[in-house]
Coordinates of C-alpha atoms and ligand atoms in Angstrom, one line a residue:
X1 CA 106.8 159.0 34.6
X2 CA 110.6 158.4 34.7
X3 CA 110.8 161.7 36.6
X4 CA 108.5 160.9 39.2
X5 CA 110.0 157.7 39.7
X6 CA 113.3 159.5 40.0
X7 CA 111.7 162.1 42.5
X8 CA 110.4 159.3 44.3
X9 CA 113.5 157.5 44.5
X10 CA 115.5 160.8 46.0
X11 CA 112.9 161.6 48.3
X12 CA 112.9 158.2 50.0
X13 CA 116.7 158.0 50.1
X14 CA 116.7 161.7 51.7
X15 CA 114.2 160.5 54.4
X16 CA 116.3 158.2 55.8
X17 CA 117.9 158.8 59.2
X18 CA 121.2 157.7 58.1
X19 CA 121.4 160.1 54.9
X20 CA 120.2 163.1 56.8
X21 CA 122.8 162.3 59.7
X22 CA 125.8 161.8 56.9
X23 CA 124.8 165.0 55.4
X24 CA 124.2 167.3 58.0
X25 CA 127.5 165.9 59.2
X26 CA 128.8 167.6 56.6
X27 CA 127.5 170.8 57.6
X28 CA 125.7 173.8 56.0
X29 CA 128.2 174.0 53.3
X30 CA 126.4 171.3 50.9
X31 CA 123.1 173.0 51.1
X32 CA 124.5 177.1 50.9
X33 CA 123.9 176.1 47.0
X34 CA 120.1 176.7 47.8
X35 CA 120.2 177.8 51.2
X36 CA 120.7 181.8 51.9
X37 CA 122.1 181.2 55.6
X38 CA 121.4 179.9 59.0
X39 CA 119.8 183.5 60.6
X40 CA 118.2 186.3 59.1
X41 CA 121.0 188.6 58.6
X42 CA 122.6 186.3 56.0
X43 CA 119.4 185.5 54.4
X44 CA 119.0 189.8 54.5
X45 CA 122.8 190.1 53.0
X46 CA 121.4 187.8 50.3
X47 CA 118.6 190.1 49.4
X48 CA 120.7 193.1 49.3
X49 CA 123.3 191.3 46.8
X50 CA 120.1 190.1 44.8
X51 CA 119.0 194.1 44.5
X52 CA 122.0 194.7 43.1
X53 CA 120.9 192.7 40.1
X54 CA 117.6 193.9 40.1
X55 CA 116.2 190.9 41.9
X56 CA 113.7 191.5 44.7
X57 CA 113.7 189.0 47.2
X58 CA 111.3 186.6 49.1
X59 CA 112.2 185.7 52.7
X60 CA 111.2 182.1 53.9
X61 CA 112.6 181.0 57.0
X62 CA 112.4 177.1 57.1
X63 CA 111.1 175.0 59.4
X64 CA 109.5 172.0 58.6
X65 CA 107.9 169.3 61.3
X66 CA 107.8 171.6 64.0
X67 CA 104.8 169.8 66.0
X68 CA 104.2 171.1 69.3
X69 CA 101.7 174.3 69.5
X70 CA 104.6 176.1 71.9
X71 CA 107.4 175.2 69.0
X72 CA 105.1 176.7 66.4
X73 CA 104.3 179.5 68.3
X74 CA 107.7 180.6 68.9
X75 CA 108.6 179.8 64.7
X76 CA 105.9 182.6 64.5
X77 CA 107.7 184.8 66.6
X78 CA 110.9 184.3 64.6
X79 CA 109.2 185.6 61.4
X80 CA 107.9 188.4 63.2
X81 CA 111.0 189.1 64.1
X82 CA 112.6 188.7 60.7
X83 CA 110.0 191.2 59.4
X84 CA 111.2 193.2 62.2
X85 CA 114.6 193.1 61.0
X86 CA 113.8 193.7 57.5
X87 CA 111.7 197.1 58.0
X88 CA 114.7 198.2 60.2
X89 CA 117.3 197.5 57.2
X90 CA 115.3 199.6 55.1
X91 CA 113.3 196.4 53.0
X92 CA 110.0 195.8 52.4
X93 CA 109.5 192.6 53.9
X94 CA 108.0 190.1 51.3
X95 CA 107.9 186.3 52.9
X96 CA 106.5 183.1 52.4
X97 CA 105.1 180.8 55.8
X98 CA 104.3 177.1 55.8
X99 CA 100.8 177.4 57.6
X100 CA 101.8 173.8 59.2
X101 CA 105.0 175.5 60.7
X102 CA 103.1 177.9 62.7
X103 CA 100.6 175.2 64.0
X104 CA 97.9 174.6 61.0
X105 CA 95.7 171.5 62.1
X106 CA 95.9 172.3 65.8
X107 CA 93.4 173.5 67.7
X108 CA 94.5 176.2 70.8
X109 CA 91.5 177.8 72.7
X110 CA 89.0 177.3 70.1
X111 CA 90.8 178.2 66.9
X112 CA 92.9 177.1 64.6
X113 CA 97.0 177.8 65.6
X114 CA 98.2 178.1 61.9
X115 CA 95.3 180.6 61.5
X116 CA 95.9 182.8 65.0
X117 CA 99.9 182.5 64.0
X118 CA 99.8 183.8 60.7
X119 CA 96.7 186.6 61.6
X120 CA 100.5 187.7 63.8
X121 CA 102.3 187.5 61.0
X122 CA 100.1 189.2 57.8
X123 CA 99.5 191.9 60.6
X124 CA 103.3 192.3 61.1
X125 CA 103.1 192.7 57.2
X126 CA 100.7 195.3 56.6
X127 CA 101.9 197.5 59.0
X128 CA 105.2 197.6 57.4
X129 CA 103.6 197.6 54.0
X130 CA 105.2 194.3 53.8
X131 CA 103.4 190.8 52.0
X132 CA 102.7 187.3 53.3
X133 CA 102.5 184.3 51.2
X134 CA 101.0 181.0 52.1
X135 CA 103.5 178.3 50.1
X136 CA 101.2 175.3 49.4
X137 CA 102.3 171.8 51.0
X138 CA 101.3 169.1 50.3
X139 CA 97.3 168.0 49.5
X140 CA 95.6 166.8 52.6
X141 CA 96.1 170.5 53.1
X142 CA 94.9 172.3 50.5
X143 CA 91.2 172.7 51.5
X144 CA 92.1 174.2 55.4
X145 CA 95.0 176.5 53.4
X146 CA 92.8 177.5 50.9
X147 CA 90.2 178.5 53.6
X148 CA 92.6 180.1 55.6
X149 CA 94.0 182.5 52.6
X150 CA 90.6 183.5 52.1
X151 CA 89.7 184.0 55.5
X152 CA 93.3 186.5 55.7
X153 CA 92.4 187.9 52.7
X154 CA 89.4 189.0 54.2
X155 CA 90.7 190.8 56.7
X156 CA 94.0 192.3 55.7
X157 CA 93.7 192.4 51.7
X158 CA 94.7 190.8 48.7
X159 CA 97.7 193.3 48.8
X160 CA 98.8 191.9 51.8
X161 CA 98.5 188.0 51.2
X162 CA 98.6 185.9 48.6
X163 CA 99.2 181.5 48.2
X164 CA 100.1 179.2 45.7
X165 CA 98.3 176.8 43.6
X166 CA 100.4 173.6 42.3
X167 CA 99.4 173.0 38.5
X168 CA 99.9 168.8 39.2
X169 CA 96.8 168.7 41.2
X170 CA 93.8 167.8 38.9
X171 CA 91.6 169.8 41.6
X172 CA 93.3 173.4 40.8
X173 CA 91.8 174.5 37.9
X174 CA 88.2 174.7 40.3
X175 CA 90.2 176.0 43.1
X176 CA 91.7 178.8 40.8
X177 CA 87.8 179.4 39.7
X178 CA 86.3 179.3 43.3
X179 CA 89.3 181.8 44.4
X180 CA 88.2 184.7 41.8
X181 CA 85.6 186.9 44.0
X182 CA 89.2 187.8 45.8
X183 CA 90.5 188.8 43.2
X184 CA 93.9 187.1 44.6
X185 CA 97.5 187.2 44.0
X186 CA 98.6 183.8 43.5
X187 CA 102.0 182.3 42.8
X188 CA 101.9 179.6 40.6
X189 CA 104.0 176.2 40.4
X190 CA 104.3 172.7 38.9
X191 CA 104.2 171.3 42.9
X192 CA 107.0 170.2 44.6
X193 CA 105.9 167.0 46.6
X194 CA 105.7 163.3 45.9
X195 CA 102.2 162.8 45.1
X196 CA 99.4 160.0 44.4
X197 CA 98.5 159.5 40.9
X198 CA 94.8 159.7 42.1
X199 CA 95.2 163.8 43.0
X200 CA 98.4 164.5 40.8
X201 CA 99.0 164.0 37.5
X202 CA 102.1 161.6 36.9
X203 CA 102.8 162.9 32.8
X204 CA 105.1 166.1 33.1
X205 CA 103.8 167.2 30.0
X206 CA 99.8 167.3 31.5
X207 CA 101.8 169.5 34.6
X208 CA 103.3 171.8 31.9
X209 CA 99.8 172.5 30.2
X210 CA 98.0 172.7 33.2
X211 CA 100.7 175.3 34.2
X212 CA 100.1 176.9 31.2
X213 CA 96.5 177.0 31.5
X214 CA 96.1 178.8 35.2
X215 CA 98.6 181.4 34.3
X216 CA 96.9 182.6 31.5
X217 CA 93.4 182.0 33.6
X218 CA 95.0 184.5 36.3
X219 CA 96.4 186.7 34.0
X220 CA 92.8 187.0 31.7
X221 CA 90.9 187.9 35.1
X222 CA 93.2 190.8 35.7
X223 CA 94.8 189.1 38.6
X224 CA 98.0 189.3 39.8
X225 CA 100.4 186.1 38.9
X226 CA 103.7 185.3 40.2
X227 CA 105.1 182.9 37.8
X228 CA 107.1 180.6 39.5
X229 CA 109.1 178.5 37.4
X230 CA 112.4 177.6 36.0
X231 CA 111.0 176.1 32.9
X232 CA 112.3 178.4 29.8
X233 CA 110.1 177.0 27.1
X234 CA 107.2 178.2 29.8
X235 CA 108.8 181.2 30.6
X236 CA 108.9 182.0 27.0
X237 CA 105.3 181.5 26.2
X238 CA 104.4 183.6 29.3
X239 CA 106.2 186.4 27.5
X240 CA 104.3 186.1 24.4
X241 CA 101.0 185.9 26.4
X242 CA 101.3 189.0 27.8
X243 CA 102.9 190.7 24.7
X244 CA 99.8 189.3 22.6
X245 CA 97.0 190.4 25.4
X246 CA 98.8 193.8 26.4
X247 CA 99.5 192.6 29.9
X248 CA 101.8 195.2 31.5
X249 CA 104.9 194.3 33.1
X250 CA 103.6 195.4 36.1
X251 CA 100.7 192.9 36.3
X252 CA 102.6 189.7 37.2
X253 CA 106.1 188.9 37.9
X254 CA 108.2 185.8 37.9
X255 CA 109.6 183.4 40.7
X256 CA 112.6 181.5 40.7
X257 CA 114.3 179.6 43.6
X258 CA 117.7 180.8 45.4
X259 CA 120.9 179.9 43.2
X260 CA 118.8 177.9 41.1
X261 CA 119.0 179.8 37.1
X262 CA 120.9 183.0 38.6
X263 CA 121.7 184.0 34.9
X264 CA 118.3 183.5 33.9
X265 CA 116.7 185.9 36.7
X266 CA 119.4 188.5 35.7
X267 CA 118.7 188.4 32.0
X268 CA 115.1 188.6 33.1
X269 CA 115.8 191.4 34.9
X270 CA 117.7 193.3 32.2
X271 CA 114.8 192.9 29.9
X272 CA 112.7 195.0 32.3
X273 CA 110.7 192.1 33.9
X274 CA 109.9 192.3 37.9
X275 CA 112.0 188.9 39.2
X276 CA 112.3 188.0 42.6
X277 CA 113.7 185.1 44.0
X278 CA 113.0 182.6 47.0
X279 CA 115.2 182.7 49.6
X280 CA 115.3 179.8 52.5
X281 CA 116.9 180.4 55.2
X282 CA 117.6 178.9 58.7
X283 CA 119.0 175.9 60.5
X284 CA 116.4 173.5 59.6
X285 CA 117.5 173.0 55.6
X286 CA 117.6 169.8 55.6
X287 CA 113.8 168.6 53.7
X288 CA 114.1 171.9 51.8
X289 CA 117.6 170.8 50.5
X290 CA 116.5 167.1 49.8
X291 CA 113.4 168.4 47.5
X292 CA 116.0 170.5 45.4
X293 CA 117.9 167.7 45.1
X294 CA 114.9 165.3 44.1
X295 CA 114.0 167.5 41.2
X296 CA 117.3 167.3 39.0
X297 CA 119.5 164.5 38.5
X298 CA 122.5 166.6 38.3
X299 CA 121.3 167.6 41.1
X300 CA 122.6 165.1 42.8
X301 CA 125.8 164.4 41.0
X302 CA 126.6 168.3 42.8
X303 CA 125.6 166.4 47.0
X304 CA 128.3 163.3 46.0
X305 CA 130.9 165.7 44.5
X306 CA 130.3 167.7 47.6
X307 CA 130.7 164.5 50.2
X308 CA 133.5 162.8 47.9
X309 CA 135.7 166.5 48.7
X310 CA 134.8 165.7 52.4
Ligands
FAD401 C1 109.5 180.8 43.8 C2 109.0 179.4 44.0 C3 108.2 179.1 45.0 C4 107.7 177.8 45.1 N1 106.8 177.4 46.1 C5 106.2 176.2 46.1 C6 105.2 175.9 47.0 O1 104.7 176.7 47.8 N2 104.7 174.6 46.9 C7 105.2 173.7 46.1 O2 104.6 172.5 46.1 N3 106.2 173.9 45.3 C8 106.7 175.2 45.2 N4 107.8 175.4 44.4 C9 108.5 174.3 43.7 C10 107.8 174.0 42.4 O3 106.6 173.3 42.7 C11 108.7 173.0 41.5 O4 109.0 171.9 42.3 C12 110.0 173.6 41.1 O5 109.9 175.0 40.8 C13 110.6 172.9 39.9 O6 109.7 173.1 38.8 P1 110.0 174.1 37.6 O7 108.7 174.9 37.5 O8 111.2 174.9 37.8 O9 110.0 173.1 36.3 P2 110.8 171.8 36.0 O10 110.1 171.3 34.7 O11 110.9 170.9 37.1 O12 112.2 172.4 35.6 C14 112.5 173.2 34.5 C15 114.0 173.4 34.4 O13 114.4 174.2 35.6 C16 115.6 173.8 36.1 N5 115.4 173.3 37.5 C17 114.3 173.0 38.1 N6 114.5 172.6 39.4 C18 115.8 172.7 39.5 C19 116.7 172.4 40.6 N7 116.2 172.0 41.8 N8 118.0 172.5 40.5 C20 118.5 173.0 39.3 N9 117.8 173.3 38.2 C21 116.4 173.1 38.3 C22 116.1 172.7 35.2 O14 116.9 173.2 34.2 C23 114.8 172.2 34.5 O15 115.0 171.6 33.3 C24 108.2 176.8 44.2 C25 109.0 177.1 43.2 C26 109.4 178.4 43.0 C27 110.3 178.7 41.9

C-alpha cells in the first residue's frame, strides 16, 4: 500500500509540466542512469559493452504519446531502421515496441495502425532472424494487445514475437491460460503503471505470488519465460524451480532493466544463466525515466543529488 501511494505520489509530481521542463533542462545526463543514448548507435555501443559481460541485449527505442497516425508511422520506420542497423553491426536484433507508439487504437484504411506498423516491424525481424516483443501498457489495452500478439503470432511465429503479462492484474492468470494453444514466449513482470485497485492488486505481496505463480505456469507448459525482475528473493525461487523440475537453462531467461542491478545480471551471467537486459533509448526519456524513478525511493534521492550538482 505505502508503495503504491509512493508510486502514485512520483508519478503525479513527474507529470507535471513544470517538473518535466526543470528536468529536461537539465539535459540527458540525469536520465543516462537508465537511458542507453539518444540514437541507435549509442543504444548499439551499449549492447556491445553488455556482450562483453555475457549480457544479451534488448533494444527499445522510446516514444511515448506519439498521437498522430503520420508521427506513428514514421516511429515505425525508426525501428526498422534500428533493426537495420543492428543486422549490419553483426547483432541479432531483439526489441521491444509500444503497440500505442506505432498507432494501436487508430484506424487507417480499414485496419488497425498499431497492427499494420508492427506486421513492418516483426517482418523486419524474421528476416534478420531477429525477435519482436510487445511490452504491455497500461490495462485499457490489454485486450486489443493481447489480440494483436496472437494475431502476429499467427503469422510470423512464436519465435519471432512474444508480449508481456503484468502479474498485478487480477485478469492474467486467464489471459496466461487463454494464451497456451500458442505455445507463446512471454516476458513476465510485476507491472509498471499506476493502476486502479478494481484491475490491480494494491498488496505487493499478492503481486509477488501472483509473479510467482505465472512463471511457474509458463515454465510447467514447456513455454518459454523471460523472467523479468529485479526482485532477488524471486529470482532465487526461480532458480530452485527449475533445478527441482529439470528446466534447462535454455528454457527461459531472465530480464532486468538498463543500469538497474548491473552486478546482479553479471553474477547471473557467470553462473551460466541467459540474462539480457532492456535497453531505452532515444530522445523521448522523459515518462520512461519518471517510472524508474517512481519505483524506488532512493531513486529519487539520485534525480535531487543530480539537480542540486546543477
Ligand atoms: C526487462 C523488463 C521489461 C519490462 N517490461 C514491462 C512492460 O512491458 N510493462 C510493464 O508494465 N512493466 C514492465 N517492466 C517493469 C516492471 O513491471 C516493474 O515495474 C519493474 O521491473 C520493477 O519491479 P521488480 O520486478 O524489479 O520488483 P520490485 O519488487 O519493484 O523490486 C525488487 C528490487 O529491485 C530493485 N529495483 C526495482 N526497481 C528499481 C529501480 N527503478 N531502480 C533501482 N532498483 C530497483 C530494488 O532493489 C527492489 O528492492 C519491465 C521490467 C523489466 C525488468
Amino acid at each position: 500500500m505505502i508503495d503504491q501511494m509512493y508510486r502514485k505520489a512520483v508519478l503525479t509530481v513527474s507529470g507535471q509540466k513544470f517538473v518535466e521542463d526543470l528536468i529536461r533542462s537539465r539535459g540527458f545526463r540525469l536520465a543516462q542512469r537508465f537511458v542507453a543514448g539518444e540514437d541507435a548507435a549509442s543504444a548499439l555501443q551499449a549492447v556491445r559493452e553488455l556482450e562483453g559481460d555475457g549480457i544479451l541485449g534488448n533494444l527499445d527505442l522510446l516514444g511515448e504519446f506519439i498521437d498522430s497516425p503520420e508521427q506513428c508511422s514514421a516511429f515505425a520506420d525508426r525501428v526498422l531502421s534500428l533493426l537495420d542497423a543492428a543486422n549490419a553491426a553483426g547483432i541479432r536484433p531483439y526489441v521491444s515496441i509500444k503497440l500505442s507508439s506505432v498507432g494501436q487504437g487508430q484506424t487507417v484504411d480499414g485496419e488497425d495502425l498499431g497492427l499494420t506498423n508492427a506486421r513492418r516491424i516483426v517482418g523486419k525481424a524474421r528476416q534478420y532472424g531477429g525477435f519482436v516483443c510487445l511490452d504491455m501498457e497500461d490495462h485499457p489495452r490489454v485486450d486489443l494487445t493481447l489480440a494483436q500478439f496472437r494475431t502476429l503470432v499467427n503469422e510470423f511465429g512464436n519465435e519471432t514475437v512474444g508480449t508481456v503479462l503484468q502479474s498485478y492484474l487480477y485478469r492474467t492468470e486467464a489471459d496466461l491460460e487463454a494464451l497456451g494453444d500458442l505455445r507463446p514466449n512471454l516476458r513476465i513482470v510485476k507491472g509498471a503503471y499506476l493502476e486502479p485497485a478494481s484491475v490491480a492488486m494494491p498488496d505487493k505481496a499478492d503481486v509477488d505470488a501472483s509473479y510467482r505463480k505465472l512463471v511457474y505456469a509458463q515454465m510447467k507448459a514447456g513455454n518459454y519465460v523471460n523472467v523479468a525482475t529485479h526482485d532477488e528473493a524471486i529470482i532465487e525461487d526461480v532458480k530452485h524451480f527449475v533445478l527441482a523440475h529439470g528446466i534447462g537453462k535454455d528454457a527461459f531467461e531472465f530480464q532486468m532493466l538498463y543500469g538497474i542491478r548491473r552486478d546482479l545480471q553479471k553474477e547471473l551471467a557467470e553462473q551460466g544463466y541467459r540474462v539480457r537486459a532492456y535497453i531505452p533509448y532515444g530522445r523521448d526519456w522523459y515518462a520512461y525515466f519518471s517510472r524508474r524513478i517512481a519505483e524506488r525511493p532512493a531513486n529519487v534521492l539520485f534525480v535531487l543529488r543530480g539537480m542540486l550538482r546543477g
